[in-house]
Coordinates of C-alpha atoms and ligand atoms in Angstrom, one line a residue:
M580 CA -15.7 11.1 -11.2
K581 CA -19.0 9.6 -10.2
M582 CA -18.9 6.6 -8.3
R583 CA -19.9 6.4 -4.6
E584 CA -20.7 3.6 -2.4
Q585 CA -22.1 3.0 0.8
G586 CA -20.2 3.8 4.2
V587 CA -21.1 0.9 6.2
M588 CA -17.9 -0.8 7.2
R589 CA -18.4 -1.6 10.6
G590 CA -19.5 -5.0 9.9
S591 CA -16.3 -5.8 7.9
G592 CA -14.2 -6.7 10.7
G593 CA -12.4 -3.4 11.7
P594 CA -9.2 -2.1 10.5
N595 CA -7.2 -5.1 11.5
K596 CA -8.2 -7.7 9.2
H597 CA -7.2 -6.4 5.8
F598 CA -3.7 -6.4 6.4
A599 CA -2.2 -9.5 4.9
E600 CA 1.2 -8.4 5.0
K601 CA 3.2 -9.4 8.1
I602 CA 6.8 -9.5 8.9
W603 CA 8.4 -12.6 9.7
V604 CA 11.7 -12.3 11.5
P605 CA 13.8 -15.3 10.8
L606 CA 15.1 -16.9 13.8
L607 CA 16.9 -19.7 12.0
A608 CA 20.5 -19.8 10.6
K609 CA 21.1 -17.8 7.5
N610 CA 22.7 -20.3 5.4
T611 CA 21.8 -18.9 2.1
L612 CA 25.0 -17.5 0.6
A613 CA 25.4 -20.2 -2.1
P614 CA 22.1 -20.1 -3.4
R615 CA 21.9 -16.4 -3.5
S616 CA 25.0 -16.0 -5.4
S617 CA 24.0 -18.5 -7.8
L618 CA 20.8 -16.8 -8.3
A619 CA 22.7 -13.6 -8.8
V620 CA 24.7 -15.3 -11.6
F621 CA 21.5 -16.6 -13.4
I622 CA 19.9 -12.9 -13.1
L623 CA 23.2 -11.5 -14.7
I624 CA 22.9 -13.9 -17.3
L625 CA 19.4 -13.1 -18.1
L626 CA 20.3 -9.2 -18.1
C627 CA 23.0 -10.0 -20.6
I628 CA 20.6 -11.9 -22.9
G629 CA 17.9 -9.3 -22.6
A630 CA 20.4 -6.4 -23.3
F631 CA 21.7 -8.3 -26.4
F632 CA 18.0 -8.9 -27.7
S633 CA 17.1 -5.3 -27.0
T634 CA 19.9 -4.1 -28.8
R635 CA 19.6 -6.2 -31.7
L636 CA 16.0 -5.3 -32.1
L637 CA 16.8 -1.6 -31.6
D638 CA 19.1 -1.8 -34.7
S639 CA 16.5 -3.5 -36.9
S640 CA 13.3 -2.1 -36.1
S641 CA 11.9 0.9 -37.6
I642 CA 10.9 3.5 -34.9
T643 CA 7.3 4.6 -35.0
S644 CA 5.9 7.4 -33.4
L645 CA 4.7 5.1 -30.5
S646 CA 8.1 3.6 -30.0
V647 CA 10.0 6.6 -29.9
N648 CA 10.0 6.0 -26.1
S649 CA 11.3 2.5 -26.2
P650 CA 14.8 1.5 -26.7
K651 CA 15.9 1.3 -22.9
K652 CA 19.0 0.5 -21.3
S653 CA 20.8 1.7 -18.1
I654 CA 17.6 2.5 -16.2
F655 CA 16.4 -0.8 -16.5
T656 CA 19.4 -3.2 -15.8
A657 CA 20.0 -0.7 -13.1
L658 CA 16.4 -0.8 -11.7
T659 CA 16.2 -4.4 -11.8
S660 CA 19.5 -5.0 -9.9
R661 CA 19.4 -2.3 -7.6
N662 CA 16.0 -2.9 -6.4
H663 CA 17.1 -6.3 -5.4
P664 CA 20.2 -6.2 -3.8
R665 CA 19.5 -9.3 -2.1
P666 CA 18.0 -11.7 -4.1
P667 CA 15.4 -14.0 -2.5
E668 CA 16.8 -17.5 -1.3
N669 CA 16.7 -20.4 -3.1
P670 CA 13.3 -21.8 -3.2
K671 CA 14.5 -25.4 -3.0
I672 CA 15.5 -25.1 0.6
P673 CA 13.1 -27.3 2.6
E674 CA 10.3 -25.0 4.4
K675 CA 9.7 -25.6 7.7
P676 CA 6.4 -24.4 9.2
Q677 CA 7.1 -20.7 9.5
E678 CA 4.6 -19.6 12.1
N679 CA 7.0 -20.9 15.0
Q680 CA 10.0 -19.5 13.9
R681 CA 9.2 -15.8 12.9
T682 CA 7.6 -13.2 14.8
Q683 CA 5.2 -11.0 13.1
I684 CA 6.0 -7.4 13.7
E685 CA 3.1 -4.7 13.7
I686 CA 3.8 -1.2 14.6
P687 CA 0.6 0.5 15.4
L688 CA 0.2 4.5 15.0
N689 CA 1.5 6.2 18.2
C690 CA -1.1 8.9 18.7
S691 CA -0.2 9.4 22.3
L692 CA 0.8 12.9 21.5
G693 CA -2.9 13.6 21.3
D694 CA -5.3 14.2 18.3
T695 CA -4.5 17.7 17.8
I696 CA -0.8 17.9 17.4
L697 CA 0.6 17.9 14.0
T698 CA 4.1 16.8 14.7
C699 CA 5.5 13.3 14.3
P700 CA 6.6 11.2 17.5
A701 CA 10.2 10.9 18.3
N702 CA 11.7 7.9 16.6
Y703 CA 8.5 6.8 14.8
Y704 CA 8.6 3.7 12.6
P705 CA 9.8 3.1 10.0
S706 CA 13.3 4.7 10.1
K707 CA 14.0 3.0 13.2
F708 CA 12.9 -0.4 12.2
S709 CA 15.2 -0.9 9.3
I710 CA 18.1 -0.8 11.6
E711 CA 16.7 -3.3 14.0
N712 CA 15.8 -5.5 11.3
P713 CA 18.3 -5.9 8.5
D714 CA 17.6 -9.3 7.3
P715 CA 15.8 -9.6 4.2
P716 CA 12.6 -11.6 4.1
S717 CA 12.9 -14.8 2.5
T718 CA 10.0 -15.9 0.3
P719 CA 10.9 -15.5 -3.4
Q720 CA 9.2 -13.0 -5.2
P721 CA 7.0 -13.1 -8.5
T722 CA 7.7 -11.0 -11.3
C723 CA 5.5 -8.0 -11.1
P724 CA 2.4 -7.7 -13.5
E725 CA 3.1 -6.8 -17.2
Y726 CA 1.8 -3.1 -16.6
F727 CA 4.9 -2.5 -14.5
R728 CA 6.8 -2.2 -17.8
W729 CA 5.3 1.3 -18.7
I730 CA 7.3 2.4 -15.7
H731 CA 10.5 2.3 -17.9
E732 CA 8.4 4.0 -20.5
D733 CA 7.4 7.0 -18.4
L734 CA 11.0 7.5 -17.0
W735 CA 12.3 7.1 -20.5
P736 CA 12.9 10.9 -21.4
W737 CA 15.5 11.3 -18.6
R738 CA 17.7 8.1 -19.1
E739 CA 20.7 10.0 -20.8
T740 CA 20.7 13.4 -19.0
G741 CA 19.3 12.1 -15.8
I742 CA 17.2 14.6 -13.6
T743 CA 18.7 17.9 -12.3
K744 CA 17.4 20.0 -9.6
G745 CA 16.8 22.5 -12.3
M746 CA 14.6 20.2 -14.1
V747 CA 12.5 19.5 -10.6
R748 CA 12.3 23.1 -10.1
M749 CA 10.7 23.6 -13.5
A750 CA 8.2 21.0 -12.7
S751 CA 6.9 23.0 -9.7
K752 CA 5.0 25.3 -11.9
T753 CA 1.7 23.6 -11.7
A754 CA 2.7 21.1 -8.7
N755 CA 0.3 21.2 -5.7
F756 CA 3.3 19.6 -3.5
R757 CA 6.9 18.9 -3.5
L758 CA 7.7 15.7 -1.8
V759 CA 11.4 14.7 -0.6
I760 CA 12.2 11.3 1.0
L761 CA 15.3 11.1 3.1
N762 CA 16.3 8.3 4.8
G763 CA 12.9 6.8 4.8
K764 CA 10.9 9.7 5.9
A765 CA 8.7 12.1 3.9
Y766 CA 9.1 15.9 4.0
V767 CA 6.4 17.9 2.1
E768 CA 6.1 21.6 0.7
T769 CA 2.7 22.4 0.0
Y770 CA 2.5 25.1 -2.9
Q771 CA -1.3 24.8 -3.4
K772 CA -4.0 22.5 -1.5
S773 CA -5.6 20.4 -4.2
F774 CA -9.0 19.8 -5.0
Q775 CA -10.9 17.9 -2.1
T776 CA -8.5 15.3 -0.4
R777 CA -6.4 14.1 -3.3
D778 CA -3.3 15.3 -2.1
T779 CA -3.9 14.2 1.3
F780 CA -4.7 10.7 0.3
T781 CA -2.0 10.6 -2.1
L782 CA 0.6 11.6 0.3
W783 CA -1.1 9.1 2.8
G784 CA -0.5 6.3 0.3
I785 CA 3.0 7.1 -0.1
L786 CA 3.5 7.2 3.9
Q787 CA 2.0 3.9 4.1
L788 CA 4.5 2.5 1.3
L789 CA 7.2 4.0 3.7
R790 CA 5.8 1.9 6.3
R791 CA 5.5 -1.1 4.3
Y792 CA 9.1 -1.1 2.8
P793 CA 10.9 0.7 5.8
G794 CA 14.4 2.1 4.8
Q795 CA 14.2 0.7 1.1
V796 CA 12.6 3.8 -0.6
P797 CA 15.5 5.8 -2.0
D798 CA 15.9 9.3 -1.2
L799 CA 14.2 11.6 -3.8
D800 CA 12.7 15.0 -4.4
L801 CA 9.6 15.0 -6.8
M802 CA 6.6 17.4 -7.9
F803 CA 3.3 16.3 -7.9
D804 CA 0.1 17.8 -9.5
C805 CA -3.2 16.7 -8.5
I806 CA -5.0 18.2 -11.2
D807 CA -6.8 15.7 -13.7
W808 CA -5.2 16.8 -16.9
P809 CA -1.3 16.1 -18.1
V810 CA 0.5 19.1 -19.1
I811 CA 4.1 18.2 -20.2
K812 CA 3.6 18.5 -23.9
K813 CA 5.6 16.1 -25.7
D814 CA 6.0 18.6 -28.7
F815 CA 7.7 21.1 -26.8
Y816 CA 10.5 18.7 -26.0
L817 CA 11.2 16.7 -29.1
G818 CA 13.8 17.5 -31.8
P819 CA 17.4 18.1 -31.8
N820 CA 17.6 21.3 -29.7
A821 CA 14.5 20.5 -27.6
K822 CA 15.1 20.8 -23.8
V823 CA 14.7 17.9 -21.3
P824 CA 11.1 18.1 -19.9
P825 CA 10.6 18.5 -16.3
P826 CA 9.3 15.3 -14.5
L827 CA 6.0 15.8 -13.2
F828 CA 4.0 13.2 -11.4
R829 CA 0.0 13.1 -11.8
Y830 CA -2.7 10.6 -12.0
C831 CA -2.9 10.4 -15.6
G832 CA -1.2 10.9 -19.1
D833 CA -2.0 10.6 -22.8
N834 CA -0.4 10.2 -26.0
T835 CA 0.8 13.9 -26.3
T836 CA 2.4 14.2 -22.9
L837 CA 5.0 13.2 -20.9
D838 CA 3.7 13.4 -17.2
I839 CA 4.8 10.5 -15.1
V840 CA 1.6 8.6 -13.9
F841 CA 1.1 7.5 -10.2
P842 CA -1.8 5.6 -8.7
D843 CA -4.3 8.0 -7.5
W844 CA -5.9 9.0 -4.1
S845 CA -9.1 6.7 -4.5
F846 CA -6.9 3.5 -3.6
W847 CA -6.6 4.8 0.0
G848 CA -10.0 6.3 0.1
W849 CA -12.2 9.1 -1.3
P850 CA -14.2 10.6 1.8
E851 CA -16.2 13.2 -0.2
I852 CA -18.2 10.7 -2.1
N853 CA -17.9 8.1 0.3
I854 CA -15.7 5.5 -1.5
K855 CA -13.6 3.5 0.7
P856 CA -10.1 2.2 0.4
W857 CA -9.7 -0.4 -2.5
E858 CA -8.4 -3.1 -0.3
D859 CA -11.7 -3.3 1.5
L860 CA -13.9 -2.0 -1.5
S861 CA -12.6 -4.6 -4.0
K862 CA -13.5 -7.4 -1.5
D863 CA -17.0 -6.0 -1.4
L864 CA -17.1 -6.1 -5.2
K865 CA -15.9 -9.6 -5.2
E866 CA -18.5 -10.5 -2.6
G867 CA -21.3 -8.8 -4.8
N868 CA -20.2 -10.7 -7.5
K869 CA -21.0 -14.0 -6.0
R870 CA -24.5 -12.8 -5.5
S871 CA -25.6 -12.9 -9.2
K872 CA -24.4 -15.1 -12.0
W873 CA -23.4 -13.5 -15.3
V874 CA -26.4 -15.2 -17.1
E875 CA -28.7 -14.1 -14.4
R876 CA -28.1 -10.3 -14.8
E877 CA -29.8 -7.7 -16.6
P878 CA -29.0 -8.3 -20.5
Y879 CA -28.2 -4.5 -20.9
A880 CA -25.3 -1.9 -20.6
Y881 CA -25.3 0.0 -17.5
W882 CA -23.8 3.2 -16.6
K883 CA -24.2 5.6 -13.7
G884 CA -22.3 8.7 -13.2
N885 CA -22.1 12.6 -13.5
P886 CA -22.8 13.3 -17.3
A887 CA -22.0 17.2 -17.0
V888 CA -18.3 16.8 -16.6
A889 CA -17.7 15.9 -20.3
K890 CA -19.4 16.5 -23.6
T891 CA -18.9 12.5 -24.6
R892 CA -21.0 11.6 -21.6
M893 CA -23.8 14.1 -22.4
D894 CA -23.5 12.6 -25.9
M895 CA -24.2 9.2 -24.4
L896 CA -27.2 10.0 -22.5
K897 CA -28.7 9.9 -25.9
C898 CA -28.2 6.3 -26.0
N899 CA -30.6 5.6 -23.3
V900 CA -33.9 3.7 -23.8
S901 CA -36.7 5.4 -24.5
D902 CA -40.4 4.6 -26.0
K903 CA -39.0 5.1 -29.3
Q904 CA -35.7 3.5 -29.3
D905 CA -33.6 0.9 -27.4
W906 CA -29.9 0.8 -27.9
N907 CA -29.4 -1.6 -25.2
A908 CA -28.2 0.9 -23.0
R909 CA -29.4 1.9 -19.5
V910 CA -27.7 5.1 -18.1
Y911 CA -28.6 6.9 -15.0
G912 CA -27.3 10.3 -14.0
Q913 CA -25.7 10.8 -10.3
D914 CA -27.4 13.3 -8.2
W915 CA -24.6 14.1 -5.8
I916 CA -26.7 16.4 -3.4
R917 CA -29.7 14.0 -3.2
E918 CA -27.2 10.8 -2.7
H919 CA -25.5 12.7 0.0
Q920 CA -28.6 13.5 1.7
Q921 CA -29.7 10.0 1.4
G922 CA -26.2 8.5 2.7
Y923 CA -25.4 7.2 -0.7
K924 CA -27.8 4.4 -0.7
Q925 CA -28.3 4.7 -4.2
S926 CA -24.6 4.6 -5.1
D927 CA -23.5 1.4 -3.6
L928 CA -20.8 0.0 -5.9
A929 CA -21.1 -3.6 -5.0
S930 CA -24.8 -3.6 -5.8
Q931 CA -24.2 -1.9 -9.2
C932 CA -22.9 -5.2 -10.5
N933 CA -26.2 -6.7 -11.7
H934 CA -25.9 -5.9 -15.4
R935 CA -24.1 -8.2 -17.9
F936 CA -22.4 -5.2 -19.5
K937 CA -21.2 -2.0 -17.8
I938 CA -20.0 1.1 -19.7
Y939 CA -16.8 3.1 -19.0
I940 CA -16.6 6.5 -20.4
E941 CA -13.9 9.1 -19.5
G942 CA -15.0 12.4 -17.7
S943 CA -12.8 15.3 -17.8
A944 CA -10.0 12.9 -17.9
W945 CA -9.3 9.3 -16.8
S946 CA -11.9 8.1 -14.3
V947 CA -11.1 6.3 -11.0
S948 CA -14.4 4.3 -11.7
E949 CA -12.7 2.2 -14.2
K950 CA -11.3 -0.3 -11.6
Y951 CA -14.7 -0.6 -10.1
I952 CA -16.3 -1.2 -13.4
L953 CA -13.7 -3.9 -14.5
A954 CA -14.0 -5.7 -11.1
C955 CA -17.8 -6.6 -11.6
N956 CA -17.5 -9.7 -13.8
S957 CA -19.4 -7.8 -16.4
V958 CA -18.3 -7.1 -19.8
T959 CA -16.8 -3.6 -19.6
L960 CA -17.8 -1.8 -22.6
L961 CA -15.1 0.8 -22.9
V962 CA -15.7 4.2 -25.0
K963 CA -12.5 4.8 -26.6
P964 CA -10.4 6.7 -24.2
Q965 CA -7.9 9.4 -24.6
Y966 CA -6.2 9.1 -21.0
Y967 CA -4.5 6.3 -19.5
D968 CA -3.6 5.9 -15.6
F969 CA -0.8 3.5 -14.2
F970 CA -2.5 0.3 -15.0
T971 CA -4.8 0.9 -18.0
R972 CA -2.1 0.5 -20.7
S973 CA -1.9 -3.1 -20.2
L974 CA -5.7 -3.9 -20.9
M975 CA -6.5 -5.6 -24.2
P976 CA -9.6 -5.0 -26.2
L977 CA -11.5 -8.5 -26.7
Q978 CA -9.5 -10.1 -23.5
H979 CA -10.4 -7.5 -20.8
Y980 CA -13.1 -5.3 -22.5
W981 CA -15.3 -4.6 -25.6
P982 CA -14.3 -1.4 -27.3
I983 CA -16.9 1.0 -28.0
R984 CA -16.6 3.8 -30.8
D985 CA -16.4 7.4 -29.5
D986 CA -18.3 8.7 -32.6
D987 CA -21.2 6.5 -33.0
K988 CA -21.8 5.4 -29.4
C989 CA -25.3 4.2 -29.5
R990 CA -24.8 1.9 -32.6
S991 CA -21.7 0.6 -31.0
I992 CA -23.2 -0.1 -27.7
K993 CA -26.2 -1.7 -29.4
Y994 CA -24.1 -4.2 -31.3
A995 CA -21.8 -5.3 -28.3
V996 CA -24.7 -6.2 -26.4
D997 CA -26.4 -8.0 -29.0
W998 CA -23.2 -9.9 -29.5
G999 CA -22.5 -10.5 -26.0
N1000 CA -26.0 -11.9 -25.6
S1001 CA -25.6 -14.2 -28.4
N1002 CA -22.0 -15.3 -27.4
E1003 CA -22.6 -15.8 -23.9
K1004 CA -19.6 -17.9 -23.0
K1005 CA -17.0 -15.5 -24.7
A1006 CA -18.5 -12.3 -23.2
K1007 CA -18.7 -14.0 -19.9
A1008 CA -14.9 -14.6 -20.3
I1009 CA -14.2 -11.3 -21.2
G1010 CA -16.0 -10.0 -17.9
K1011 CA -14.1 -12.8 -15.9
A1012 CA -10.8 -11.9 -17.3
A1013 CA -11.2 -8.2 -16.3
S1014 CA -12.4 -9.0 -13.1
N1015 CA -9.3 -11.3 -12.3
F1016 CA -6.9 -8.5 -13.8
V1017 CA -8.2 -6.0 -11.2
H1018 CA -8.5 -8.4 -8.1
E1019 CA -5.2 -10.4 -8.8
E1020 CA -3.0 -7.6 -10.5
L1021 CA -4.2 -4.5 -9.3
K1022 CA -4.4 -5.6 -5.5
M1023 CA -2.9 -3.3 -2.8
D1024 CA 0.5 -5.3 -2.9
Y1025 CA 1.0 -4.5 -6.4
V1026 CA -0.2 -0.9 -6.1
Y1027 CA 2.6 -0.5 -3.4
D1028 CA 5.2 -2.5 -5.5
Y1029 CA 4.3 -0.2 -8.5
M1030 CA 4.8 3.0 -6.4
F1031 CA 8.2 1.4 -5.0
H1032 CA 9.7 0.5 -8.3
L1033 CA 8.4 3.9 -9.9
L1034 CA 10.1 5.8 -7.1
S1035 CA 13.1 3.9 -7.2
G1036 CA 13.8 4.2 -10.9
Y1037 CA 12.9 8.0 -10.6
A1038 CA 15.3 8.3 -7.5
K1039 CA 18.0 6.5 -9.5
L1040 CA 17.7 9.1 -12.1
L1041 CA 18.5 11.9 -9.8
K1042 CA 21.7 13.9 -10.4
Y1043 CA 22.0 15.5 -6.9
K1044 CA 21.3 14.5 -3.4
P1045 CA 18.0 15.8 -2.1
T1046 CA 18.0 18.0 0.9
I1047 CA 15.0 19.2 3.0
P1048 CA 13.5 22.1 1.4
P1049 CA 13.3 25.2 3.9
K1050 CA 9.4 25.4 3.9
A1051 CA 8.9 21.5 4.0
V1052 CA 7.5 19.9 7.0
E1053 CA 8.2 16.3 8.2
L1054 CA 4.9 14.2 7.4
C1055 CA 4.4 10.8 9.2
S1056 CA 1.2 8.5 9.5
E1057 CA 0.7 9.9 12.9
S1058 CA 0.9 13.5 12.1
M1059 CA -1.9 13.1 9.1
A1060 CA -4.2 10.1 10.9
C1061 CA -4.3 11.1 14.5
P1062 CA -5.6 14.5 14.2
A1063 CA -7.9 13.7 11.1
L1064 CA -11.9 13.4 11.6
G1065 CA -14.7 11.6 10.4
L1066 CA -14.5 9.6 7.4
E1067 CA -10.9 10.8 6.4
K1068 CA -9.8 9.3 9.7
K1069 CA -11.9 6.2 9.1
F1070 CA -10.4 5.4 5.9
M1071 CA -6.8 6.3 7.1
M1072 CA -7.3 3.9 9.8
E1073 CA -8.7 1.2 7.4
S1074 CA -5.7 1.6 5.0
T1075 CA -3.0 1.9 7.5
V1076 CA -0.3 -0.5 6.6
K1077 CA 0.2 -2.4 9.6
G1078 CA 3.9 -3.1 9.5
P1079 CA 6.5 -4.1 7.4
S1080 CA 6.2 -6.5 4.6
S1081 CA 7.4 -9.8 5.1
K1082 CA 8.1 -9.9 1.1
T1083 CA 10.4 -7.9 -0.8
P1084 CA 8.8 -6.2 -3.6
C1085 CA 7.9 -8.2 -6.9
I1086 CA 10.5 -8.4 -9.3
M1087 CA 10.4 -5.6 -11.8
P1088 CA 10.0 -7.0 -15.6
P1089 CA 12.2 -5.6 -18.3
P1090 CA 11.5 -2.7 -20.6
F1091 CA 9.7 -3.4 -23.8
D1092 CA 11.7 -3.9 -26.7
P1093 CA 10.8 -1.6 -29.5
A1094 CA 9.4 -4.8 -31.5
T1095 CA 7.3 -5.9 -28.6
L1096 CA 5.8 -2.5 -27.8
H1097 CA 5.1 -2.0 -31.3
S1098 CA 3.5 -5.4 -31.6
I1099 CA 1.3 -5.0 -28.5
I1100 CA 0.1 -1.4 -30.1
E1101 CA -0.6 -3.2 -33.4
R1102 CA -2.5 -5.9 -31.7
K1103 CA -4.6 -3.5 -29.7
E1104 CA -5.3 -1.5 -33.0
K1105 CA -6.3 -4.6 -34.9
S1106 CA -8.8 -5.8 -32.4
I1107 CA -10.6 -2.4 -32.2
K1108 CA -10.6 -2.4 -36.1
Q1109 CA -11.8 -6.1 -36.0
V1110 CA -14.8 -5.1 -33.8
E1111 CA -15.4 -2.0 -36.1
A1112 CA -15.7 -4.2 -39.0
W1113 CA -18.0 -6.5 -37.3
E1114 CA -20.2 -3.7 -36.3
K1115 CA -20.3 -2.4 -39.7
Q1116 CA -21.4 -5.7 -41.0
Y1117 CA -24.2 -5.9 -38.4
W1118 CA -25.5 -2.6 -39.1
D1119 CA -25.2 -3.0 -43.0
R1120 CA -27.2 -6.3 -42.7
K1121 CA -29.8 -4.5 -40.5
S1122 CA -30.4 -1.7 -42.9
K1123 CA -30.8 -4.4 -45.7
N1124 CA -33.3 -6.1 -43.9
V1125 CA -35.7 -3.3 -43.0
Ligands
NAG2514 C1 4.9 7.7 21.2 O1 5.5 8.9 20.9 C2 5.7 9.4 22.2 C3 6.3 10.9 22.0 O2 7.1 11.1 21.1 C4 7.0 8.6 23.0 O3 7.4 9.2 23.9 C5 6.4 7.2 23.3 O4 7.6 6.4 23.6 C6 5.7 6.5 21.8 N1 5.3 5.3 22.1 C7 5.7 4.2 21.6 C8 4.9 3.0 22.0 O5 6.4 4.0 20.7
NAG2515 C1 -32.8 6.3 -18.9 O1 -34.0 5.7 -19.0 C2 -34.5 5.1 -17.7 C3 -35.4 4.3 -18.0 O2 -36.5 5.0 -18.7 C4 -34.7 6.3 -16.7 O3 -35.3 5.7 -15.4 C5 -33.5 7.1 -16.5 O4 -33.6 8.2 -15.6 C6 -33.1 7.6 -17.9 N1 -31.6 8.3 -17.6 C7 -31.3 9.6 -17.9 C8 -30.3 10.3 -17.6 O5 -32.2 10.4 -18.1
NAG2516 C1 -3.5 9.7 -30.0 O1 -4.6 9.6 -29.5 C2 -5.6 9.9 -30.3 C3 -7.0 9.7 -29.9 O2 -7.1 9.7 -28.4 C4 -5.4 9.5 -31.7 O3 -6.5 9.9 -32.4 C5 -4.1 9.8 -32.2 O4 -3.9 9.0 -33.6 C6 -3.1 9.2 -31.3 N1 -1.9 9.6 -31.7 C7 -0.8 8.7 -31.8 C8 0.2 9.5 -32.3 O5 -1.0 7.6 -31.6

């Protein structure tokens, strides 16, 4: 992982300003029964239509290797209806100015026990809150972004069997920790401390989810592995007599594995390399984008990172400009030690958006840098990836990025940059689409909603009632943040969820039916092939002219 950025955050308004979510306690009459039930009927009809079509498609489609995971049924309907036991009110009800009628609820961290004690204060939020505030908030919610549909795919292996205690225990083999949520409280058993603060900030993110949706995250029991590479091999679990795979959460997957993907720690901060929480960092990047227009940027492809972590990155260094060649690439190695000594001045992410093209290339697995690169308004040149994380499966070539061959990187980059510089409007649009995707569909609200829906769907599959493991400790935001020091503390304070969300989670979209999933994958492959064909033409023409 390679990105860093400068740690000056003082001027950004303090930890309070980035919490958009507020709780509004309705003081007006609850006259919403009728609209609610008609909405429920509507949803029911929709579900029936959906079920009809997906069964139809199931019958008629040839199942390809990619759509093996696709026919869905019970988890889905269950997920959709279960997470929304109380549909939002009818939007037609005339809205009065809400400020006067609702009270915003913020629940600050209670560090009164002191900065050294690792226990949770008595009656800390959120469990108490859910009792006091049983009313659902009232704004109708939008449907979640498309990438949420992959939640259905990730949970597909357990659709028929459910998840037993034995399966979860099997997943402990490589897990760093086990997380149990009971009545809105978190309990953690640590098996092995992770690399750096990955586990800490992952757990911190989950605690913030519990603050955001108090009492709404169902009881669950899961295993989490913080290492880069997915390990649950599909091959072991296919075939007539195969066992059901152990459910294991981690940050990325690939097409040969069944690990369940979960947002990585960097959304709440990465203190070791001074990457601040995504909420603030994405704002910096947005601001940075205003500083330079696309056409005014350097007309080259930029990359900066640590090449030593992967062969393919070392290979890309060959594409750098020299006296003998110019592949239109400007690539730089990151010197961690020097940058640390210099306070990361050279690695401010927001100031790295001054090229028209930015290269994304995987490191040892997926790289957290992808969202920072996509956020730049530059055209992302995406070197063919092997891994996916929770949001990248919905990125489309030529819409959100330009695909780059892994086996012929220099020529591929050269062509991409030439194409973009001579098709400015189209290139700019690709950069903008990626930026919009990241700033809109990947904002923290949706990251939390993704976690919410994934964990709810997972919990739904459990065949047993979770209990607190004997060696687990109760974990709350206070017990993590109060004793934390330095950047860790700062990032925790900045990413603390201020209080319960005034909104219910977005509405979970239905699973892909096999035909749709198939056509998405086909469309993706087709565009990549198209680019490869253009590339070939370009180079054929060049070689004839020389
Ligand atoms: C903070 O926690 C302490 C210790 O549990 C408790 O006595 C106190 O009432 C709490 N303060 C608030 C404001 O909830
Ligand atoms: C790539 O070329 C630029 C310009 O010559 C140079 O500054 C940079 O250090 C080179 N990158 C690497 C990794 O050698
Ligand atoms: C899996 O991905 C690799 C490249 O990452 C590709 O070569 C292979 O064809 C893919 N397999 C399937 C079944 O899609």
